Amino acid sequence: MRVLTGFWIAAMLLLFAPLTFADSCYDLVNNRNFDCDAQAQPPRRPQESAPKPAEDRSKLREELRQRLNEKSPAESRVTPEELGKRIADAQGRMETALKNPTAAGARQRYDAAVADLKGAYNDAANRVSPALRAGLRDNARMLEARYDELAARANWNGTPPTASPEPVPAQPANMAEAPPVSADPGDVGIGAGGYVFVCDGPIDAAKVSCREVQPDGRQCLAVMSFETQINWRDSTTTPCSGSDLARRNAFLLAHPEVSGAVAAAAMSYECGDIAKNYVAAAQANNGPAAAAALEALQKAGGCGLLTHVSPQAAPTESDPRFVSRGATPMLDQTVAACDQQPEACAAVVNQLRTGTSSQAVAALYSNAIQIGLEIGAMMGSAVLSAQQNTMAARRLNMNSAGAPLIRRGGGPPNGGSTVYRPRPPVSGCVIGGPGWCTAQ
Amino acid sequence: MKMLAALIACSWVFVTHAAAPAAPTYGDAFKGLYNQSSAAVPVEAPVTVQPPLAILFSDNVELWFQYVKSSVAYWAGIVPSSLTNNVVLADTDPNFLGGRVLAMLKRHFPTSEYVKDFREAVASGKTGAIVVDVLPKGMEPYGDRTTKFDIILYFFDANMSPVSRISGHGERRVPFGAADAGVQVAVDGALRELDTKVDKLVH
């Protein structure tokens, strides 16, 4: 009978599966319980009481955006062509100063032009990938060495410079009007795009095989030139031979006037790669790669592409699609608190998981069986008068959750050490105390 | 014996005639958040997001949490505290669902933050958003004893337009005699499925 009653009680417990515990809330921010009904939101610590001012953050962000936009607007819009022109312009001023070193202020003009040349190369180098940067720096160094040599020959105190063994050729008025492969006494020349061609014979021959050295200074593309016109190109590039690169460098050293065109070609080459990567990333829906390519494109001055794209308007707070949300007390007490204190939240989740473990279930069953057995024993006492003395004091009060359910021994109803309280099924949870991990 | 019969009768009254809170009716995931139907969002389309992201929870989640709270309060008035089924309390606690979903999302998007609505998302400079929706189906003691959870993530691009809907499903058939309601198992299953899909579809 006692066992039967015990199992009946256990079965009833399972039927009453939905839940009983004190209506208390747990504040993840302050790690304490509070009365949910007394206050919709737990009071926060003074330093946390003020919500983060979204408006202030918005203003700050806007200010940062403006500052970023204001930062070097001229620099950020420099195109390869403009950089090529800056280099050519600096070179032109350097040569003018060198031609007449005795003129008033020639030295100052020369120094200023050198500074501009370096600045232009730096700007170009900062806008290309590391692979191309090294090539540009090499070109800049070659050019500087060349002009240092010329400057050393000039007597800035009034003596005319000695004749240069290799007179500096005149700067082409317009790079775009240069022939596809410029005629050169040798077999190396430069095309309109700023690419250097290294040929197996005279560059203006009726038919000659050449290699178009790519701006990275490493890859070459095989081409066929017919009287300086390229009418066949290989489909892929191959690594340049050492001799081809040496001939190219010698050509650049001897022809500093083409440096601007070469630098511009390097940047344009980079633009082509960036644009290709950007399109590929966008087509693959690859956000990080697209963002990186866009940043590189912006860094390269837009490559003439971004000006054709109208910027997408960012949504504003007053966007008609957005609904002003009403109160969400449960989300505020659970998810919002969890977001603010992820460690405490993880601890709560772990305790809740422990609360459904087999040990917790076993404790629940054990508790139910114990209570059932006690009730069975109590009812048995009514029949077995022989045990009346020991069982008389036991009472069952199912209407008061706070009062002890069952008393053992003969003490007073509310008193003393003889009160029996069944152990809570789960003893490890400290989040909600007696009410368990109750955030509601 | 008479006492036992009275106790059984009393329990039967509790079970059959008590007005337990009714399960809520769940609505559109964007209700109260965004003026558009969530049904039009492409299902499991590959999506590219740009952090930081805002994390929003739909009204359905709030409804579920309120339902749990009202159920707890209701049964607390019937079952003595010493007989409380603490296992089912732990199983259904809203902190589990909220905490697990947040942890999973933050693992994928470490700079993401919970916000209340889209206006707060834009005001706080978020360049995308995820709306978390949930469709729970609790076990029925005398019917379908399966607890089911569908957790759905709606991804919004930098223009705060919905671009993809990715869902995960988990369920547990609760056997007779089980002390829990199968919520944690179902939530874990749904999140496991979601985790895999987010890995695959979200860049």
XYZ file of C-alpha atoms in Angstrom:
643
model
C 0.000 0.000 0.000
C 2.750 2.429 0.906
C 4.709 1.687 -2.206
C 1.572 1.983 -4.318
C 0.806 5.364 -2.817
C 4.368 6.494 -3.371
C 4.243 5.644 -7.042
C 0.888 7.352 -7.356
C 2.353 10.546 -5.970
C 5.272 10.297 -8.372
C 2.875 9.885 -11.283
C 0.946 12.954 -10.206
C 4.128 14.941 -10.104
C 4.804 14.109 -13.710
C 1.284 15.101 -14.672
C 1.884 18.436 -13.048
C 4.997 18.893 -15.072
C 4.499 22.549 -15.732
C 6.106 24.358 -13.224
C 6.032 25.856 -9.836
C 8.417 28.230 -8.315
C 8.441 31.617 -6.790
C 7.719 34.415 -9.236
C 11.131 35.894 -8.983
C 13.377 37.262 -11.646
C 17.085 36.925 -11.916
C 19.063 39.973 -12.919
C 21.996 38.830 -14.978
C 23.560 42.254 -14.846
C 23.630 42.579 -11.104
C 23.598 38.858 -10.311
C 20.653 38.932 -7.979
C 16.982 38.018 -7.746
C 14.251 40.586 -7.721
C 10.485 40.683 -7.637
C 9.246 40.659 -11.214
C 5.942 42.229 -10.339
C 7.418 44.997 -8.250
C 9.560 46.316 -11.049
C 9.525 45.653 -14.713
C 13.236 46.269 -14.971
C 15.803 45.625 -12.309
C 17.598 48.729 -11.102
C 21.022 48.996 -12.552
C 24.219 50.124 -11.043
C 24.699 53.851 -11.264
C 27.336 53.579 -13.921
C 25.087 51.260 -15.901
C 21.851 53.037 -15.268
C 22.115 55.393 -18.162
C 21.494 53.601 -21.432
C 24.110 54.119 -24.048
C 23.111 57.266 -25.842
C 22.508 56.123 -29.368
C 22.243 59.693 -30.502
C 25.693 60.561 -29.158
C 27.199 57.519 -30.783
C 25.474 58.420 -34.002
C 26.913 61.925 -33.848
C 30.359 60.598 -33.117
C 30.127 58.200 -36.021
C 29.000 60.946 -38.329
C 31.882 63.108 -37.158
C 34.321 60.282 -37.810
C 32.862 59.739 -41.245
C 33.259 63.406 -42.062
C 36.831 63.419 -40.855
C 37.601 60.366 -42.910
C 36.049 62.015 -45.917
C 38.030 65.150 -45.290
C 41.279 63.249 -45.012
C 43.421 63.960 -48.047
C 40.592 64.253 -50.558
C 43.049 65.010 -53.302
C 45.142 61.980 -52.509
C 42.235 59.634 -52.360
C 41.123 60.541 -55.846
C 44.505 60.326 -57.566
C 44.280 58.181 -60.657
C 47.177 56.342 -62.311
C 47.192 58.861 -65.140
C 47.422 61.767 -62.717
C 50.262 60.121 -60.850
C 52.075 59.502 -64.138
C 51.659 63.176 -64.961
C 52.957 64.214 -61.536
C 56.081 62.125 -62.057
C 56.569 63.443 -65.576
C 55.999 67.006 -64.400
C 58.553 66.651 -61.622
C 61.028 65.180 -64.057
C 60.443 68.042 -66.486
C 61.157 70.626 -63.782
C 64.268 68.740 -62.682
C 65.574 68.684 -66.227
C 64.812 72.337 -66.740
C 66.742 73.161 -63.597
C 69.630 70.967 -64.679
C 69.792 72.554 -68.129
C 70.415 75.945 -66.637
C 71.913 75.363 -63.238
C 73.209 78.911 -62.991
C 69.787 80.460 -63.159
C 68.518 82.047 -60.000
C 66.839 79.504 -57.751
C 67.687 76.567 -60.002
C 68.887 74.497 -57.086
C 65.745 75.209 -55.090
C 63.542 74.368 -58.056
C 65.468 71.177 -58.597
C 65.182 70.162 -54.950
C 61.475 70.950 -54.927
C 61.005 68.874 -58.061
C 62.928 65.977 -56.506
C 60.672 66.150 -53.476
C 57.614 66.127 -55.724
C 58.993 63.153 -57.622
C 59.518 61.210 -54.424
C 56.083 62.184 -53.187
C 54.455 61.041 -56.390
C 56.268 57.702 -56.251
C 55.323 57.271 -52.614
C 51.695 57.945 -53.422
C 51.814 55.460 -56.254
C 53.566 52.847 -54.129
C 51.014 53.240 -51.366
C 48.230 52.448 -53.769
C 49.498 49.193 -55.167
C 50.033 45.719 -53.818
C 53.328 44.778 -52.187
C 54.353 42.916 -55.330
C 54.047 46.011 -57.479
C 55.303 48.303 -54.755
C 58.762 46.778 -54.912
C 58.895 47.337 -58.657
C 57.823 50.955 -58.296
C 60.375 51.577 -55.576
C 63.056 50.079 -57.813
C 62.024 52.403 -60.615
C 62.063 55.366 -58.257
C 65.516 54.464 -57.013
C 66.819 54.098 -60.562
C 65.365 57.453 -61.467
C 66.771 59.177 -58.412
C 70.182 57.662 -59.053
C 70.035 58.896 -62.587
C 69.189 62.443 -61.567
C 71.648 62.395 -58.687
C 74.321 61.651 -61.256
C 73.155 64.494 -63.468
C 72.925 66.834 -60.503
C 76.457 65.939 -59.459
C 77.684 67.080 -62.826
C 76.013 70.409 -62.426
C 77.967 73.036 -60.614
C 75.341 74.795 -58.599
C 77.908 77.557 -57.958
C 77.894 78.681 -61.550
C 79.982 76.243 -63.569
C 78.032 74.766 -66.494
C 77.486 71.045 -66.259
C 79.639 68.712 -68.233
C 78.014 67.162 -71.247
C 76.050 64.105 -70.378
C 77.043 60.967 -72.211
C 73.366 60.181 -72.563
C 71.355 63.324 -73.088
C 67.973 63.186 -71.461
C 65.352 62.691 -74.158
C 62.508 65.108 -74.329
C 59.378 64.189 -72.440
C 56.524 63.194 -74.753
C 53.901 65.895 -74.724
C 51.119 63.412 -74.415
C 51.602 59.813 -73.428
C 48.414 58.767 -75.141
C 49.716 59.965 -78.469
C 52.889 57.887 -78.306
C 53.114 55.084 -80.829
C 52.217 51.602 -79.590
C 55.866 50.638 -79.579
C 58.145 53.613 -79.612
C 60.968 53.440 -82.063
C 64.290 53.052 -80.398
C 67.723 52.543 -81.771
C 67.889 49.323 -79.846
C 65.587 46.478 -79.456
C 63.823 47.702 -76.309
C 60.964 50.205 -76.293
C 57.919 51.308 -74.434
C 54.305 51.148 -75.559
C 51.568 53.682 -75.125
C 50.299 51.809 -72.094
C 53.609 52.199 -70.280
C 54.667 48.589 -70.821
C 58.274 47.954 -71.771
C 58.894 45.645 -74.739
C 62.070 43.618 -75.053
C 62.506 42.300 -78.579
C 64.717 39.790 -80.339
C 65.583 42.252 -83.087
C 65.077 45.891 -83.982
C 61.834 46.971 -82.487
C 60.645 48.568 -85.710
C 61.402 45.502 -87.813
C 58.800 44.153 -90.189
C 58.318 41.192 -87.923
C 59.923 40.705 -84.561
C 59.224 38.607 -81.528
C 59.064 40.556 -78.271
C 58.195 40.146 -74.613
C 55.920 42.677 -72.984
C 57.240 43.041 -69.437
C 54.378 43.361 -67.009
C 54.456 46.191 -64.454
C 55.175 43.732 -61.665
C 58.622 43.289 -63.231
C 58.324 39.523 -63.055
C 55.896 38.316 -65.658
C 56.274 38.630 -69.403
C 53.781 38.240 -72.225
C 55.026 37.019 -75.609
C 53.935 39.287 -78.471
C 54.656 39.695 -82.180
C 55.365 43.183 -83.506
C 54.942 44.163 -87.135
C 56.559 47.513 -87.762
C 55.935 48.620 -84.179
C 52.351 47.384 -84.236
C 51.471 44.517 -81.939
C 49.198 42.145 -83.765
C 49.584 38.957 -81.755
C 49.653 38.358 -78.019
C 50.053 35.160 -76.092
C 47.128 34.207 -73.874
C 49.113 33.850 -70.665
C 52.144 35.409 -69.075
C 55.285 33.548 -68.107
C 58.118 34.497 -65.774
C 60.515 36.898 -67.452
C 64.035 35.758 -68.162
C 66.843 37.463 -66.304
C 68.289 38.897 -69.488
C 64.964 40.437 -70.508
C 64.636 42.107 -67.114
C 68.192 43.377 -67.270
C 67.543 44.906 -70.676
C 64.334 46.485 -69.424
C 66.095 48.012 -66.438
C 68.847 49.340 -68.618
C 66.242 50.899 -70.861
C 64.451 52.537 -67.943
C 67.730 53.826 -66.595
C 68.595 55.330 -69.909
C 65.131 56.769 -70.446
C 63.979 58.405 -67.236
C 61.365 60.324 -69.169
C 59.216 57.194 -69.378
C 59.122 56.678 -65.624
C 55.792 58.434 -65.219
C 54.225 56.251 -67.866
C 55.671 53.119 -66.268
C 54.343 54.098 -62.825
C 50.934 54.867 -64.276
C 50.957 51.515 -66.050
C 51.746 49.789 -62.763
C 48.792 51.414 -61.087
C 46.505 50.707 -64.027
C 47.656 47.103 -64.002
C 46.777 46.971 -60.338
C 43.395 48.527 -61.075
C 42.674 45.838 -63.615
C 43.471 43.132 -61.085
C 41.466 44.796 -58.337
C 38.485 45.294 -60.605
C 38.629 41.668 -61.723
C 38.862 40.475 -58.110
C 36.038 42.782 -57.108
C 33.706 41.508 -59.791
C 34.627 37.886 -59.039
C 34.036 38.375 -55.316
C 30.707 40.077 -55.922
C 29.582 37.319 -58.267
C 30.572 34.710 -55.691
C 28.677 36.681 -53.044
C 31.871 36.728 -51.002
C 31.461 39.682 -48.671
C 34.894 39.885 -47.057
C 36.678 39.569 -50.420
C 34.376 42.135 -52.021
C 34.896 44.535 -49.137
C 38.677 44.096 -49.396
C 38.596 44.649 -53.157
C 36.433 47.731 -52.749
C 38.851 49.113 -50.186
C 41.766 48.432 -52.534
C 39.852 50.088 -55.359
C 39.211 53.166 -53.236
C 42.855 53.179 -52.197
C 43.875 53.094 -55.843
C 41.846 56.232 -56.449
C 38.794 54.421 -57.736
C 40.565 53.487 -60.987
C 37.973 55.564 -62.769
C 35.320 53.002 -61.872
C 33.766 54.280 -58.671
C 32.738 57.569 -60.210
C 30.289 55.629 -62.361
C 28.634 53.984 -59.387
C 26.025 55.901 -57.462
C 26.427 55.234 -53.756
C 23.621 53.275 -52.107
C 21.829 55.348 -49.552
C 22.240 53.961 -46.052
C 19.001 53.385 -44.192
C 18.040 55.936 -41.592
C 16.253 55.549 -38.289
C 13.114 57.018 -39.802
C 13.021 54.423 -42.565
C 9.342 53.639 -43.157
C 10.103 49.919 -43.224
C 11.057 49.989 -39.567
C 8.377 49.529 -36.959
C 8.746 51.241 -33.620
C 8.666 48.287 -31.289
C 6.548 48.016 -28.207
C 7.534 46.648 -24.830
C 9.354 43.318 -24.758
C 9.774 42.649 -21.036
C 10.716 39.005 -21.398
C 13.376 39.683 -24.019
C 14.710 42.539 -21.899
C 15.040 40.271 -18.871
C 16.593 37.352 -20.700
C 18.274 38.045 -24.032
C 19.261 41.661 -23.362
C 20.745 40.721 -19.993
C 22.475 37.763 -21.602
C 24.009 40.012 -24.253
C 25.405 42.325 -21.597
C 26.919 39.535 -19.495
C 27.784 36.601 -21.730
C 29.809 34.800 -19.046
C 26.990 34.890 -16.522
C 24.626 33.845 -19.274
C 26.789 30.855 -20.163
C 26.858 29.860 -16.501
C 23.072 30.021 -16.336
C 22.755 27.916 -19.474
C 25.113 25.325 -18.008
C 23.126 25.188 -14.779
C 19.897 24.820 -16.693
C 21.437 21.956 -18.611
C 22.533 20.370 -15.342
C 18.978 20.800 -14.134
C 17.742 18.348 -16.731
C 20.506 15.807 -16.219
C 19.824 12.249 -15.188
C 21.008 13.092 -11.670
C 18.429 15.861 -11.411
C 15.716 13.537 -12.697
C 16.766 10.857 -10.198
C 16.635 13.419 -7.392
C 13.160 14.439 -8.488
C 11.915 10.856 -8.481
C 13.571 10.153 -5.162
C 11.929 13.184 -3.632
C 8.519 12.172 -4.982
C 8.861 8.624 -3.714
C 9.961 9.785 -0.286
C 6.983 12.064 0.055
C 4.670 9.337 -1.220
C 6.037 6.868 1.268
C 5.561 9.339 4.058
C 1.964 9.900 3.015
C 1.425 6.168 2.764
C 2.859 5.680 6.202
C 0.638 8.417 7.550
C -2.471 6.828 6.108
C -1.403 3.439 7.341
C -1.190 4.855 10.813
C -4.892 5.488 10.791
C -5.453 1.767 10.377
C -2.671 0.494 12.521
C -3.468 1.812 15.919
C -0.340 0.275 17.309
C 1.662 2.950 15.591
C -0.694 5.701 16.546
C 1.675 7.320 19.003
C 4.486 7.734 16.556
C 2.418 8.807 13.597
C -0.124 11.071 15.210
C 1.925 14.175 14.859
C 2.267 13.844 11.163
C 0.050 16.130 9.259
C -0.356 16.890 5.650
C -1.049 20.417 4.693
C -1.248 20.638 0.937
C -2.582 24.188 0.924
C 0.473 25.908 2.260
C 3.499 25.718 0.039
C 5.627 27.648 2.477
C 4.882 25.603 5.577
C 6.505 22.239 6.225
C 4.469 19.522 4.597
C 5.158 16.693 6.946
C 6.299 16.741 10.498
C 8.050 13.969 12.189
C 8.057 13.328 15.876
C 5.904 14.773 18.569
C 7.017 18.356 18.637
C 4.881 21.394 18.215
C 3.378 22.033 14.757
C 5.740 24.814 13.733
C 8.626 24.188 15.850
C 11.969 22.954 16.201
C 14.477 20.619 14.860
C 12.071 17.818 14.184
C 10.587 19.485 11.112
C 11.214 17.443 7.998
C 11.732 19.268 4.761
C 12.350 17.237 1.629
C 15.546 18.167 -0.036
C 15.155 20.098 -3.253
C 15.741 17.831 -6.231
C 18.535 19.997 -7.572
C 20.928 21.367 -5.063
C 23.624 22.868 -7.287
C 21.723 25.744 -8.817
C 22.377 29.088 -7.237
C 20.987 31.260 -9.963
C 17.486 31.598 -8.722
C 17.883 30.038 -5.322
C 14.767 28.190 -4.213
C 12.935 29.352 -7.280
C 15.537 27.886 -9.600
C 17.089 29.731 -12.450
C 14.033 31.810 -13.004
C 14.525 34.806 -15.188
C 10.839 35.269 -15.795
C -8.500 4.736 1.872
C -11.049 7.504 1.802
C -8.261 10.055 1.961
C -6.528 8.479 -0.983
C -9.724 8.557 -2.992
C -10.253 12.187 -2.106
C -6.708 13.025 -3.147
C -7.164 11.290 -6.487
C -10.426 13.084 -7.068
C -8.882 16.390 -6.214
C -6.003 15.787 -8.616
C -8.410 14.813 -11.356
C -10.203 18.116 -10.914
C -6.887 19.925 -11.277
C -5.997 18.062 -14.413
C -9.335 18.208 -16.192
C -10.910 21.465 -15.147
C -8.096 23.885 -14.456
C -7.734 26.623 -17.040
C -4.093 26.336 -17.904
C -2.680 29.085 -20.133
C -3.360 28.398 -23.775
C -0.456 28.178 -26.167
C -0.082 31.462 -28.031
C -0.832 31.950 -31.686
C 2.386 32.787 -33.427
C 2.447 35.382 -36.159
C 4.725 36.608 -38.933
C 8.363 36.803 -37.913
C 8.556 40.480 -38.892
C 5.411 41.495 -37.044
C 6.106 44.524 -34.890
C 9.571 44.875 -36.377
C 9.529 45.398 -40.118
C 6.880 46.393 -42.620
C 7.101 43.400 -44.863
C 6.027 39.785 -44.821
C 8.768 37.359 -43.913
C 7.329 34.874 -46.382
C 8.913 36.741 -49.278
C 12.449 36.290 -47.998
C 14.543 33.884 -50.121
C 14.972 30.540 -48.410
C 18.516 29.557 -47.560
C 20.156 31.805 -50.132
C 23.893 32.299 -49.706
C 24.414 35.565 -47.951
C 27.276 37.933 -47.334
C 27.198 40.024 -44.216
C 29.354 42.895 -43.150
C 29.882 43.237 -39.410
C 28.867 44.617 -37.025
C 25.486 42.963 -37.055
C 22.416 43.622 -34.968
C 20.599 40.669 -33.412
C 16.862 41.065 -32.997
C 14.352 38.602 -31.593
C 10.886 38.397 -33.075
C 7.637 38.877 -31.228
C 7.131 35.114 -31.431
C 10.078 34.629 -29.084
C 8.577 37.139 -26.672
C 5.255 35.265 -26.916
C 6.902 31.937 -26.113
C 8.741 33.374 -23.145
C 5.535 34.938 -21.826
C 3.735 31.629 -22.260
C 6.393 29.864 -20.222
C 6.158 32.504 -17.536
C 2.365 32.351 -17.311
C 2.448 28.540 -17.232
C 4.946 28.631 -14.408
C 2.834 31.093 -12.482
C -0.305 29.058 -13.082
C 1.095 25.771 -11.872
C 2.799 27.443 -8.960
C -0.652 28.173 -7.631
C -1.657 24.532 -7.838
C 1.323 22.362 -7.083
C 2.993 22.714 -3.665
C 6.501 24.024 -3.902
C 7.939 20.874 -2.379
C 6.485 18.899 -5.258
C 7.760 21.243 -7.944
C 9.171 19.538 -10.989
C 12.439 21.404 -11.095
C 13.594 19.415 -14.100
C 10.883 20.790 -16.315
C 11.553 24.272 -14.967
C 15.161 24.031 -16.044
C 14.125 22.498 -19.338
C 11.761 25.291 -20.319
C 13.604 28.250 -18.810
C 13.737 31.080 -21.395
C 17.355 31.766 -20.515
C 18.339 28.509 -22.152
C 16.881 29.345 -25.549
C 18.004 32.981 -25.444
C 21.470 32.181 -24.177
C 22.104 29.354 -26.608
C 20.925 31.333 -29.642
C 23.013 34.361 -28.657
C 26.081 32.214 -28.038
C 25.770 30.541 -31.427
C 25.354 33.839 -33.264
C 28.189 35.516 -31.410
C 30.467 32.637 -32.249
C 29.832 33.325 -35.930
C 29.639 37.100 -35.640
C 31.698 38.184 -32.621
C 30.962 41.901 -32.968
C 27.210 41.443 -33.161
C 24.959 42.899 -30.471
C 21.399 42.447 -29.335
C 19.166 45.394 -30.177
C 15.493 45.970 -29.594
C 14.480 47.014 -33.100
C 15.767 48.154 -36.471
C 15.840 51.800 -35.496
C 18.233 51.010 -32.684
C 20.239 48.858 -35.098
C 20.704 51.751 -37.522
C 21.304 54.260 -34.737
C 24.045 52.074 -33.297
C 25.802 51.813 -36.642
C 25.051 48.202 -37.475
C 25.683 47.267 -41.079
C 23.390 44.294 -41.130
C 20.942 42.454 -38.955
C 19.697 39.030 -37.999
C 16.132 38.526 -36.855
C 15.724 35.410 -34.740
C 12.317 33.803 -34.945
C 11.057 30.698 -33.226
C 8.116 28.392 -33.802
C 7.746 26.092 -30.803
C 5.313 23.241 -30.463
C 5.095 21.820 -26.990
C 4.448 18.185 -26.225
C 0.835 17.198 -25.595
C 0.532 14.791 -22.656
C -2.455 13.013 -24.201
C -1.750 13.661 -27.876
C 1.379 14.152 -29.883
C 4.056 13.895 -27.243
C 6.683 15.432 -29.518
C 8.184 18.787 -28.655
C 9.317 20.596 -31.797
C 11.364 23.737 -32.228
C 12.005 25.600 -35.454
C 14.505 28.419 -35.067
C 14.688 30.697 -38.073
C 17.307 33.345 -38.812
C 16.498 36.169 -41.212
C 19.584 37.930 -42.529
C 19.437 41.591 -43.508
C 22.043 43.325 -45.665
C 23.644 46.730 -45.084
C 20.560 48.384 -46.533
C 18.504 46.535 -43.924
C 16.728 44.526 -46.574
C 16.043 40.850 -45.865
C 18.176 38.658 -48.106
C 18.046 35.144 -46.732
C 16.108 32.936 -44.367
C 17.910 30.018 -42.739
C 16.118 27.625 -40.422
C 16.954 24.772 -38.120
C 14.622 22.127 -36.736
C 14.874 20.008 -33.614
C 12.442 17.767 -31.832
C 12.096 15.215 -29.080
C 9.349 12.717 -28.493
C 8.877 12.786 -24.748
C 8.299 9.276 -23.382
C 5.776 8.552 -20.662
C 7.349 9.012 -17.314
C 9.921 11.551 -18.477
C 10.395 14.459 -16.136
C 11.392 16.988 -18.787
C 9.427 18.465 -21.669
C 12.097 17.906 -24.316
C 12.660 21.617 -24.905
C 16.428 21.666 -24.396
C 16.906 18.672 -26.673
C 14.729 20.224 -29.381
C 16.465 23.603 -29.100
C 19.890 21.950 -29.246
C 18.858 20.021 -32.351
C 17.567 23.127 -34.100
C 20.699 25.096 -33.254
C 22.945 22.275 -34.424
C 21.238 22.317 -37.799
C 21.375 26.108 -37.951
C 25.038 26.175 -37.055
C 25.890 23.922 -39.991
C 23.809 25.938 -42.407
C 25.230 29.267 -41.269
C 28.735 27.869 -41.754
C 27.831 26.866 -45.253
C 25.692 29.766 -46.417
C 26.842 32.885 -44.607
C 30.107 34.577 -45.424
